mmCIF file of C-alpha atoms in Angstrom:
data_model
loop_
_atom_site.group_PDB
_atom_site.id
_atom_site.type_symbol
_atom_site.label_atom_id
_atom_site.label_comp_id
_atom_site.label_asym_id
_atom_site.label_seq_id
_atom_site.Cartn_x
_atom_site.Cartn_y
_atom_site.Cartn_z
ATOM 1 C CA UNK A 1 253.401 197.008 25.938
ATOM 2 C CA UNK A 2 250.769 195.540 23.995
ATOM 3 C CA UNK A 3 250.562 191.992 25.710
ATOM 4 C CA UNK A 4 250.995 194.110 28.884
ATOM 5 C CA UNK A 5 247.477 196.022 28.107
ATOM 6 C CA UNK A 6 246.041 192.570 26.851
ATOM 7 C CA UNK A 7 246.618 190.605 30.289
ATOM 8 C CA UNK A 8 245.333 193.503 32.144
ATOM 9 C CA UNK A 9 242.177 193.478 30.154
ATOM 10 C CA UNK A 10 242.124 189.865 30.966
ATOM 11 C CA UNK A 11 242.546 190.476 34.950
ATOM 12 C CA UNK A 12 240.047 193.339 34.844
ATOM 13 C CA UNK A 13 237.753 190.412 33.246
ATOM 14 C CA UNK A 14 238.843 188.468 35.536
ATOM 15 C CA UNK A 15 237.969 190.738 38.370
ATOM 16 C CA UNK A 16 234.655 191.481 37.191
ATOM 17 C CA UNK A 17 233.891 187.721 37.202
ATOM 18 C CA UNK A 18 234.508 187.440 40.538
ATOM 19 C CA UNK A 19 232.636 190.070 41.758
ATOM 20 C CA UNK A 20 229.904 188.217 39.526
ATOM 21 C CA UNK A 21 230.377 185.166 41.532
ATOM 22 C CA UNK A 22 230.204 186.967 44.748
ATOM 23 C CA UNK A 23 226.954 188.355 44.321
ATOM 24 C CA UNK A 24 225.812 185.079 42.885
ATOM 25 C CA UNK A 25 226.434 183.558 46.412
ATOM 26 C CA UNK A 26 224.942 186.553 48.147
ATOM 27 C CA UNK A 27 221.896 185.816 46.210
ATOM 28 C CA UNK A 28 221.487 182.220 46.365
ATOM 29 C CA UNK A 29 222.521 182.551 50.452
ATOM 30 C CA UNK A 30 219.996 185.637 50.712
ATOM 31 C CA UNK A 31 217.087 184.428 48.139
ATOM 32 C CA UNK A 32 215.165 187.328 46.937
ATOM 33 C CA UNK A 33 217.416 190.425 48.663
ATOM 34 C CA UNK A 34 217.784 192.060 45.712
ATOM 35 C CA UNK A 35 214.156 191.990 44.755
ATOM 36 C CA UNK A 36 211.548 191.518 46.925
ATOM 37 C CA UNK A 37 214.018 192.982 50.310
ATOM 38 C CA UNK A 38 214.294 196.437 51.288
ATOM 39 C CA UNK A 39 217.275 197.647 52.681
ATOM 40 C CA UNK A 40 218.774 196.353 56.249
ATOM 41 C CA UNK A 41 219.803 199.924 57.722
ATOM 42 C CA UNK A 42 217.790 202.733 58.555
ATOM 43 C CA UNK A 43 220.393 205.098 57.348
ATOM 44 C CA UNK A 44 219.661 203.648 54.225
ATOM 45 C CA UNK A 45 216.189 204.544 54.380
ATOM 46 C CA UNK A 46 217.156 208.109 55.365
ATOM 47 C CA UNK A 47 219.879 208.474 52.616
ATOM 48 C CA UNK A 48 216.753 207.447 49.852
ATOM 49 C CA UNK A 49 214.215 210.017 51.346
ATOM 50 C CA UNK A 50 217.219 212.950 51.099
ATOM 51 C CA UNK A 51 217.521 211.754 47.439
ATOM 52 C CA UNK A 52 213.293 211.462 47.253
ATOM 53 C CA UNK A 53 213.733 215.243 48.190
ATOM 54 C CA UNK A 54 216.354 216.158 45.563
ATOM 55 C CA UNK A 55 214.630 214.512 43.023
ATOM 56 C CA UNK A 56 211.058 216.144 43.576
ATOM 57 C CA UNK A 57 212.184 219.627 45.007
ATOM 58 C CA UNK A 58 215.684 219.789 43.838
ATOM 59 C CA UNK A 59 216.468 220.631 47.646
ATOM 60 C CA UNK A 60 218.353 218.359 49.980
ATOM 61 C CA UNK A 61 215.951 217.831 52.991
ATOM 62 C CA UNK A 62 214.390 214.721 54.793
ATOM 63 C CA UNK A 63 210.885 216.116 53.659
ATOM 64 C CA UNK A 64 210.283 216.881 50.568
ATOM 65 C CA UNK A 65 210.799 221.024 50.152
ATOM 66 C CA UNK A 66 212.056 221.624 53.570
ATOM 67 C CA UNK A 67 216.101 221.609 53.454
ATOM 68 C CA UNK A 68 217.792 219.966 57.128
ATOM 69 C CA UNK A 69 221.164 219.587 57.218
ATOM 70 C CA UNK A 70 221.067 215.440 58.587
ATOM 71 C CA UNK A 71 222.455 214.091 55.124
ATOM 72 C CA UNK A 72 225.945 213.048 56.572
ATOM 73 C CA UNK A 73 226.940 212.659 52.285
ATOM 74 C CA UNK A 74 224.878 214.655 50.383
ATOM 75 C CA UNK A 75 226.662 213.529 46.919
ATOM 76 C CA UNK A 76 225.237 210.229 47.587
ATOM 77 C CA UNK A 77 221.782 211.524 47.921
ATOM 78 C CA UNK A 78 222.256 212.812 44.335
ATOM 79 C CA UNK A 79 223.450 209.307 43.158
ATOM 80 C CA UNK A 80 220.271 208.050 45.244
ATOM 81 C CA UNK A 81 218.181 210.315 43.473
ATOM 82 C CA UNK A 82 218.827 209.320 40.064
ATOM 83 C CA UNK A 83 216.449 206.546 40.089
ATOM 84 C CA UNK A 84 213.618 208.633 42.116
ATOM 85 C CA UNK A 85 213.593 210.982 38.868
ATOM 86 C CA UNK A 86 212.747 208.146 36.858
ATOM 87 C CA UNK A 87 210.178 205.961 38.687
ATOM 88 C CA UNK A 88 207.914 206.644 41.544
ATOM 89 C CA UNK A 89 207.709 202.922 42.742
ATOM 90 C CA UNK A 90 209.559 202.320 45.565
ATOM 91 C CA UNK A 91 210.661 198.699 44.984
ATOM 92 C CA UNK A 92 211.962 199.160 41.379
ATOM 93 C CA UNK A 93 213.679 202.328 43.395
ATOM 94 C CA UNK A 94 215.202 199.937 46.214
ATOM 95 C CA UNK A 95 216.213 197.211 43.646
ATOM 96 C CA UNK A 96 217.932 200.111 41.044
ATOM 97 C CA UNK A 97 220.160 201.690 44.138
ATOM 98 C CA UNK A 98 221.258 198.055 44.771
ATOM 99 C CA UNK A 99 222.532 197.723 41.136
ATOM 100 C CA UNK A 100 224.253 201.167 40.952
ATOM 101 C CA UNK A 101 225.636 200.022 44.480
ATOM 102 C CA UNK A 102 226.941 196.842 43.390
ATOM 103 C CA UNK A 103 228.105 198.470 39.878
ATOM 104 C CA UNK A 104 230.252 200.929 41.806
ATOM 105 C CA UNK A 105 231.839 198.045 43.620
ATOM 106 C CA UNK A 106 232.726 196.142 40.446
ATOM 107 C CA UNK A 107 234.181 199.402 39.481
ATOM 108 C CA UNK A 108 236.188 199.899 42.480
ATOM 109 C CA UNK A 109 237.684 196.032 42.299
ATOM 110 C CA UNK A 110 238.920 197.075 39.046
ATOM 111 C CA UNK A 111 240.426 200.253 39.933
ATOM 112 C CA UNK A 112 241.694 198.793 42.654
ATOM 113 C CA UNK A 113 243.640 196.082 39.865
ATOM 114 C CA UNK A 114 244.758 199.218 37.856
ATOM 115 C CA UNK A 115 246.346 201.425 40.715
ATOM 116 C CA UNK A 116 248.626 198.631 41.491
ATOM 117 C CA UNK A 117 250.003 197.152 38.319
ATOM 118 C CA UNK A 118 252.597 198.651 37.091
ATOM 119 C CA UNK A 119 254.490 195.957 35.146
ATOM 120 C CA UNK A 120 253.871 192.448 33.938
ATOM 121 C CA UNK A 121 255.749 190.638 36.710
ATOM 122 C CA UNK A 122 253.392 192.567 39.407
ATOM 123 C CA UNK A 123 250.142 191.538 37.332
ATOM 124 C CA UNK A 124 249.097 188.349 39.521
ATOM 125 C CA UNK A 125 249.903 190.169 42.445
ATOM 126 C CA UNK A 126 247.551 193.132 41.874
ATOM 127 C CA UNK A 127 244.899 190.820 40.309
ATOM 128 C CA UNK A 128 244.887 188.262 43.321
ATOM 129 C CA UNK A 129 244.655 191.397 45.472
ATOM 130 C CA UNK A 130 241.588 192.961 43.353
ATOM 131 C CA UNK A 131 239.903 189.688 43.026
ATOM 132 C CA UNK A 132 240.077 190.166 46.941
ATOM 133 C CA UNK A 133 238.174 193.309 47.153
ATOM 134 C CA UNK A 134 236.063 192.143 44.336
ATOM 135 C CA UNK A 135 234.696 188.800 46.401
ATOM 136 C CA UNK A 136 234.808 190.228 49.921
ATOM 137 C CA UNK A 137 231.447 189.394 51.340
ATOM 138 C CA UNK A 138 231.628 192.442 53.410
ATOM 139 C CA UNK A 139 232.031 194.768 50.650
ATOM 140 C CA UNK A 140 229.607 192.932 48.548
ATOM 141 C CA UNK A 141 226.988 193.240 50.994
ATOM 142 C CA UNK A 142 227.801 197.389 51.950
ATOM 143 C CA UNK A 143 227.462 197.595 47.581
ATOM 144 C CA UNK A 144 223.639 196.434 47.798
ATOM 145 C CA UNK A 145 222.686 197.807 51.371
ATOM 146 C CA UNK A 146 221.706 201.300 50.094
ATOM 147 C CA UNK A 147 224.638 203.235 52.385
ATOM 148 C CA UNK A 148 227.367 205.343 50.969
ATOM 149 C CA UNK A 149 229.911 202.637 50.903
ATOM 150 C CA UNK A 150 230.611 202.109 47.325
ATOM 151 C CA UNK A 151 230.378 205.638 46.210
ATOM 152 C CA UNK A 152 233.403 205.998 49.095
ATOM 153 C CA UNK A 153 235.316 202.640 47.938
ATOM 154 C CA UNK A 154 234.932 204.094 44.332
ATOM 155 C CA UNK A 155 236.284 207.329 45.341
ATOM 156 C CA UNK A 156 239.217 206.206 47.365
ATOM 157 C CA UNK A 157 239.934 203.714 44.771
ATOM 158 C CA UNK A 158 239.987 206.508 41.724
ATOM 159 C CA UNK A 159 242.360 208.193 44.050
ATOM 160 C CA UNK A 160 244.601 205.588 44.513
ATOM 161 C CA UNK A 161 244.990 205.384 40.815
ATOM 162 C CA UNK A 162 245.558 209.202 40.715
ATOM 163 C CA UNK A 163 248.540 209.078 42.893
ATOM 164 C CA UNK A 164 249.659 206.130 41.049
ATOM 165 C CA UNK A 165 249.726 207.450 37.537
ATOM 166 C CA UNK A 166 250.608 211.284 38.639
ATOM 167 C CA UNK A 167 247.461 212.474 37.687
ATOM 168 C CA UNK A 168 247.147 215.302 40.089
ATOM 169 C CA UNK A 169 244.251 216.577 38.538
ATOM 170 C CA UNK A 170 242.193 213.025 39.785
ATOM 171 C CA UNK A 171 244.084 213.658 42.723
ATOM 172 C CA UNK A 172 242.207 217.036 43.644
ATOM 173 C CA UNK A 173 239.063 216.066 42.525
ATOM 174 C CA UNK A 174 238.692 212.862 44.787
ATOM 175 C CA UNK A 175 239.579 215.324 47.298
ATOM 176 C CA UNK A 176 236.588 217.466 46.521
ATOM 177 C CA UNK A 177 234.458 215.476 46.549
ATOM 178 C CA UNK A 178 235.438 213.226 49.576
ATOM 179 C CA UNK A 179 233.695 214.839 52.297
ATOM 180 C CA UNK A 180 230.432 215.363 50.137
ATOM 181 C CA UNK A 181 230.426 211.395 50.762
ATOM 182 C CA UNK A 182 231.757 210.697 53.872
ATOM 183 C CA UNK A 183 233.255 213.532 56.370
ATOM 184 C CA UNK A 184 236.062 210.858 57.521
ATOM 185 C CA UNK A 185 236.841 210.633 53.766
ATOM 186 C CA UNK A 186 239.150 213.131 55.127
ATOM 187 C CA UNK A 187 241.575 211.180 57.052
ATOM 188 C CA UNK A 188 242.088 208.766 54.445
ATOM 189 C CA UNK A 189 243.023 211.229 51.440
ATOM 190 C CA UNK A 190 245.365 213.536 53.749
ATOM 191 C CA UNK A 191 247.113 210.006 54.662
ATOM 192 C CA UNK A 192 247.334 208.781 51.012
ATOM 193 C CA UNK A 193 248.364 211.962 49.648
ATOM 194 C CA UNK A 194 251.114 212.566 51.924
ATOM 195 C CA UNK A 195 252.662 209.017 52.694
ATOM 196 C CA UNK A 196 251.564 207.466 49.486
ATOM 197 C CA UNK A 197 253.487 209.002 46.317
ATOM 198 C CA UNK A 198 257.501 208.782 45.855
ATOM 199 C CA UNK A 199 259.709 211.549 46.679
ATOM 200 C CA UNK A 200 259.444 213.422 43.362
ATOM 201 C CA UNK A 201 255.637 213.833 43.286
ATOM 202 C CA UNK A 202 254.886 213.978 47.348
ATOM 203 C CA UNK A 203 254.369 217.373 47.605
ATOM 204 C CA UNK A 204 252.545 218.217 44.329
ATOM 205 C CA UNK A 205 249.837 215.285 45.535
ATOM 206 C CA UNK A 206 249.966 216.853 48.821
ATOM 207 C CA UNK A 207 249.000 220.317 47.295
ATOM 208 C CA UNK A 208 246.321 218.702 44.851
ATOM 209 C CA UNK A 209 244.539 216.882 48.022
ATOM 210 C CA UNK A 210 245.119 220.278 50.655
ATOM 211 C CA UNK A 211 243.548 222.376 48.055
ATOM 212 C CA UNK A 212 240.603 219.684 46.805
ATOM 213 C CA UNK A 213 239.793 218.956 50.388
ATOM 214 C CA UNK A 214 239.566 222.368 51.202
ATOM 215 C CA UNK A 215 236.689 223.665 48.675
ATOM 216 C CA UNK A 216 234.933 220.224 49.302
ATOM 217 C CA UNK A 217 235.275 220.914 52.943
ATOM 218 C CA UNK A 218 234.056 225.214 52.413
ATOM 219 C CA UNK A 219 231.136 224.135 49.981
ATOM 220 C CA UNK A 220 230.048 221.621 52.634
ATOM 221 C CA UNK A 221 230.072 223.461 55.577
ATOM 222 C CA UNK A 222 228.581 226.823 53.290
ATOM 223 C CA UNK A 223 225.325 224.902 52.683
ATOM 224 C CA UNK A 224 225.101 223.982 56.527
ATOM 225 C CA UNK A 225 225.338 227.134 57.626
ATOM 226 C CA UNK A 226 222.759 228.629 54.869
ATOM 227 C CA UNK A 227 220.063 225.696 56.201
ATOM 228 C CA UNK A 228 221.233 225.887 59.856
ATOM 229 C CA UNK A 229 223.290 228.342 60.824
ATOM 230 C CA UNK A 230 226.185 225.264 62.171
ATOM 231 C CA UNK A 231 228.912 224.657 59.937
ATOM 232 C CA UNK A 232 228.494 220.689 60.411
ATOM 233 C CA UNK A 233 225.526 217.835 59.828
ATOM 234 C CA UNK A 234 223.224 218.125 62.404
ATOM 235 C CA UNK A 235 224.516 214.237 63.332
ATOM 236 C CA UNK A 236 227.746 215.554 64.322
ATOM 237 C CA UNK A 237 226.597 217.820 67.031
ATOM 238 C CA UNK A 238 224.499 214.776 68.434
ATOM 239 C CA UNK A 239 227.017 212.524 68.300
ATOM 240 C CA UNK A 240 229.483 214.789 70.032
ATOM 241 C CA UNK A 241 227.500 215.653 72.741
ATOM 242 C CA UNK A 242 226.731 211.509 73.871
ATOM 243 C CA UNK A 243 230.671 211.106 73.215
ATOM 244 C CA UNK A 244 233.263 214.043 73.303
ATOM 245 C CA UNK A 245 235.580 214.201 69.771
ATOM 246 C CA UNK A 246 238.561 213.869 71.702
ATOM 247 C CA UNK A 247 237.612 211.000 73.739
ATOM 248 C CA UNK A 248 236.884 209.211 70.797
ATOM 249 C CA UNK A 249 239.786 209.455 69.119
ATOM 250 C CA UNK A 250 241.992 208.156 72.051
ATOM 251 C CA UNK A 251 239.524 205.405 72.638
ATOM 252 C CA UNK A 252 240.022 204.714 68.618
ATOM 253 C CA UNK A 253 243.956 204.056 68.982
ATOM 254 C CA UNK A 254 243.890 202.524 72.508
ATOM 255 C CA UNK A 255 240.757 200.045 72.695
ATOM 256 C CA UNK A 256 239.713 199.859 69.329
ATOM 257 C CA UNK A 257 243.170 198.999 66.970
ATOM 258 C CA UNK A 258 243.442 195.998 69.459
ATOM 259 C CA UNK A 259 240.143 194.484 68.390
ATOM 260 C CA UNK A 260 241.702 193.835 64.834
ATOM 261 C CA UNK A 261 243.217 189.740 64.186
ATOM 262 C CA UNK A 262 246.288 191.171 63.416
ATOM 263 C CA UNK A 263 249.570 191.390 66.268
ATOM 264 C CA UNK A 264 248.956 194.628 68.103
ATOM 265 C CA UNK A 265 247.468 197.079 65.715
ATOM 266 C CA UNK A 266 249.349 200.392 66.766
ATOM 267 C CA UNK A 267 252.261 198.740 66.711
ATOM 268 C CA UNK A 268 251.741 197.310 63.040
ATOM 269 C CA UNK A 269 250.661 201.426 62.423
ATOM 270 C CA UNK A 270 253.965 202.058 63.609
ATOM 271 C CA UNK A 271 256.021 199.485 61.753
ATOM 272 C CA UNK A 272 253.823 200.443 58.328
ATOM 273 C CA UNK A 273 255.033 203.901 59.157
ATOM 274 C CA UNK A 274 258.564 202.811 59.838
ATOM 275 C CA UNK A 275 259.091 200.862 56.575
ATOM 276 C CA UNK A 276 257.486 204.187 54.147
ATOM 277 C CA UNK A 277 260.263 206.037 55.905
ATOM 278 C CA UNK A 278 262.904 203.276 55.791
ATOM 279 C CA UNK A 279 262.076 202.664 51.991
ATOM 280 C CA UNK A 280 261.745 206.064 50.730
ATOM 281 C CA UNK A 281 265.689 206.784 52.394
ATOM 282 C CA UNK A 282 266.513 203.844 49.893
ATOM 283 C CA UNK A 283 265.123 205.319 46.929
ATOM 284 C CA UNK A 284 262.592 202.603 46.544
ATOM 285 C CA UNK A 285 258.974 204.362 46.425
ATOM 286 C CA UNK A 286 257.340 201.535 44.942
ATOM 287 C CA UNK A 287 256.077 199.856 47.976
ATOM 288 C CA UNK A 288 255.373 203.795 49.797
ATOM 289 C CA UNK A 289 251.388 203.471 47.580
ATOM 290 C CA UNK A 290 250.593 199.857 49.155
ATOM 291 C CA UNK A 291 251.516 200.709 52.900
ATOM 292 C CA UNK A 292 250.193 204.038 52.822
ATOM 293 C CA UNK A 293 246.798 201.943 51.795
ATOM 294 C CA UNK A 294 247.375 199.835 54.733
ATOM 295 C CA UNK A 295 247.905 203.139 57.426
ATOM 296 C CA UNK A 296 245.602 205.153 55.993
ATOM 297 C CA UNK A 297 242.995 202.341 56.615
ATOM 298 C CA UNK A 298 244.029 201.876 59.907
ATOM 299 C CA UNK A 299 243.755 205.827 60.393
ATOM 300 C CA UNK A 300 240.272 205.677 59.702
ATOM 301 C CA UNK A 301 239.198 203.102 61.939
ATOM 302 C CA UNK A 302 240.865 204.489 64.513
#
């Protein structure tokens, strides 16, 4: 047990120094981004005057002391306005959400290591897969871009860990606080916490993520409706009206899924699906955490 801890302290170094070396590259490809470059999104811009607001007035609004309900993840405005409370200058503001950004991706790549090692013989498995998420160039760059996307990686990866261990408790709270970061948060916790644990803890995970979701979900749409009288961000009603929910979603599983460089992306969904099932008859739940990963991904995409 001992050497077992020891070599994952060693991959979780390891992991961290690739994520080191990722950014490295990002920086000597993208000279002075972290510095002397704002960020590339106007969301981004948005997210940091919502956490301007927080900071100043303590209320969530685009304009300082006026709440509005177009923060699509209020809990990163919070995160966003740590640095506001400290310094007034908006470059040392830009630079410091970049670090927490990039932080919370290191974080995640190591999570990410934990959830999936559960013995020595799985440990280069996990780590090559870690060291994955830790170098992605993609990821790297959504760390530093000032969006929500590592405070949503972090959470999802917590929660894999949660369901790994049986922690039920981590479990409920990822829940919670999933839609205060991203509404489709949603998707991907219902997935994981019903296809993801084995047969002895499925339903107790399933309670833990119904019930977290819920008062995330109630608390959420509550401080809408006291701002705006809608339960929802004031996004959501735009967006639905340029491009009806429904015909979204089917566009999602019949256009979209077939963009992805892998063979035929529902039916992949289908065979990911097929094999949870097939395995779980078997009484082998080990691979159920991985694949559920995998659908739950493609869920959300879609």
């Amino acid at each position: 047990m001992k050497d077992f801890r020891g070599n994952r302290m060693l991959s979780s170094c390891a992991v961290t120094l690739t994520a080191s070396g990722a950014l490295l590259l990002l920086l000597i490809s993208a000279p002075g981004y972290l510095t002397q470059r704002g960020f590339p999104l106007d969301d981004a811009w948005i997210h940091a005057a919502y956490g301007r607001s927080l900071a100043r007035s303590g209320i969530l609004g685009f304009n300082d002391g006026e709440p509005a309900t177009g923060e699509t993840s209020p809990l990163w405005a919070g995160v966003v306005a740590l640095p506001h409370l400290l310094t007034e200058d908006t470059p040392k503001v830009v630079v410091s959400i970049k670090i927490i950004g990039f932080v919370m991706h290191v974080a995640t790549a190591v999570l990410m290591l934990l959830a999936f090692t559960n013995s020595t013989n799985e440990r280069w498995f996990s780590a090559v897969g870690a060291a994955s998420v830790a170098a992605s160039p993609d990821l790297v760059a959504a760390a530093m871009s000032g969006m929500e996307v590592p405070l949503a990686t972090l959470c999802l990866a917590t929660l894999l860990w949660g369901l790994q261990q049986g922690r039920n408790g981590v479990v409920a709270f990822c829940a919670f606080v999933a839609p205060l970061i991203r509404p489709e948060l949603v998707i991907v916790v219902l997935g994981l916490s019903l296809l993801g644990p084995g047969r002895g803890a499925r339903w107790q995970s399933v309670v833990s993520g119904a019930s977290g979701l819920c008062v995330g979900l109630a608390g959420l749409c509550a401080l809408n409706w006291w701002v705006s009288g809608r339960p929802l961000p004031a996004t959501f009603y735009a967006k639905v009206t340029s491009f009806p929910l429904l015909a979204s979603q089917y566009t999602g599983f019949t256009a979209l899924l077939d963009q992805f460089p892998v063979v035929g992306s529902q039916w992949l969904l289908a065979l990911c699906l097929g094999v949870i099932v097939w395995r779980t008859a078997r009484g082998r739940d080990r691979l159920r955490l991985p694949a559920a990963t995998f659908v739950a991904g493609l869920l959300f995409c879609a």
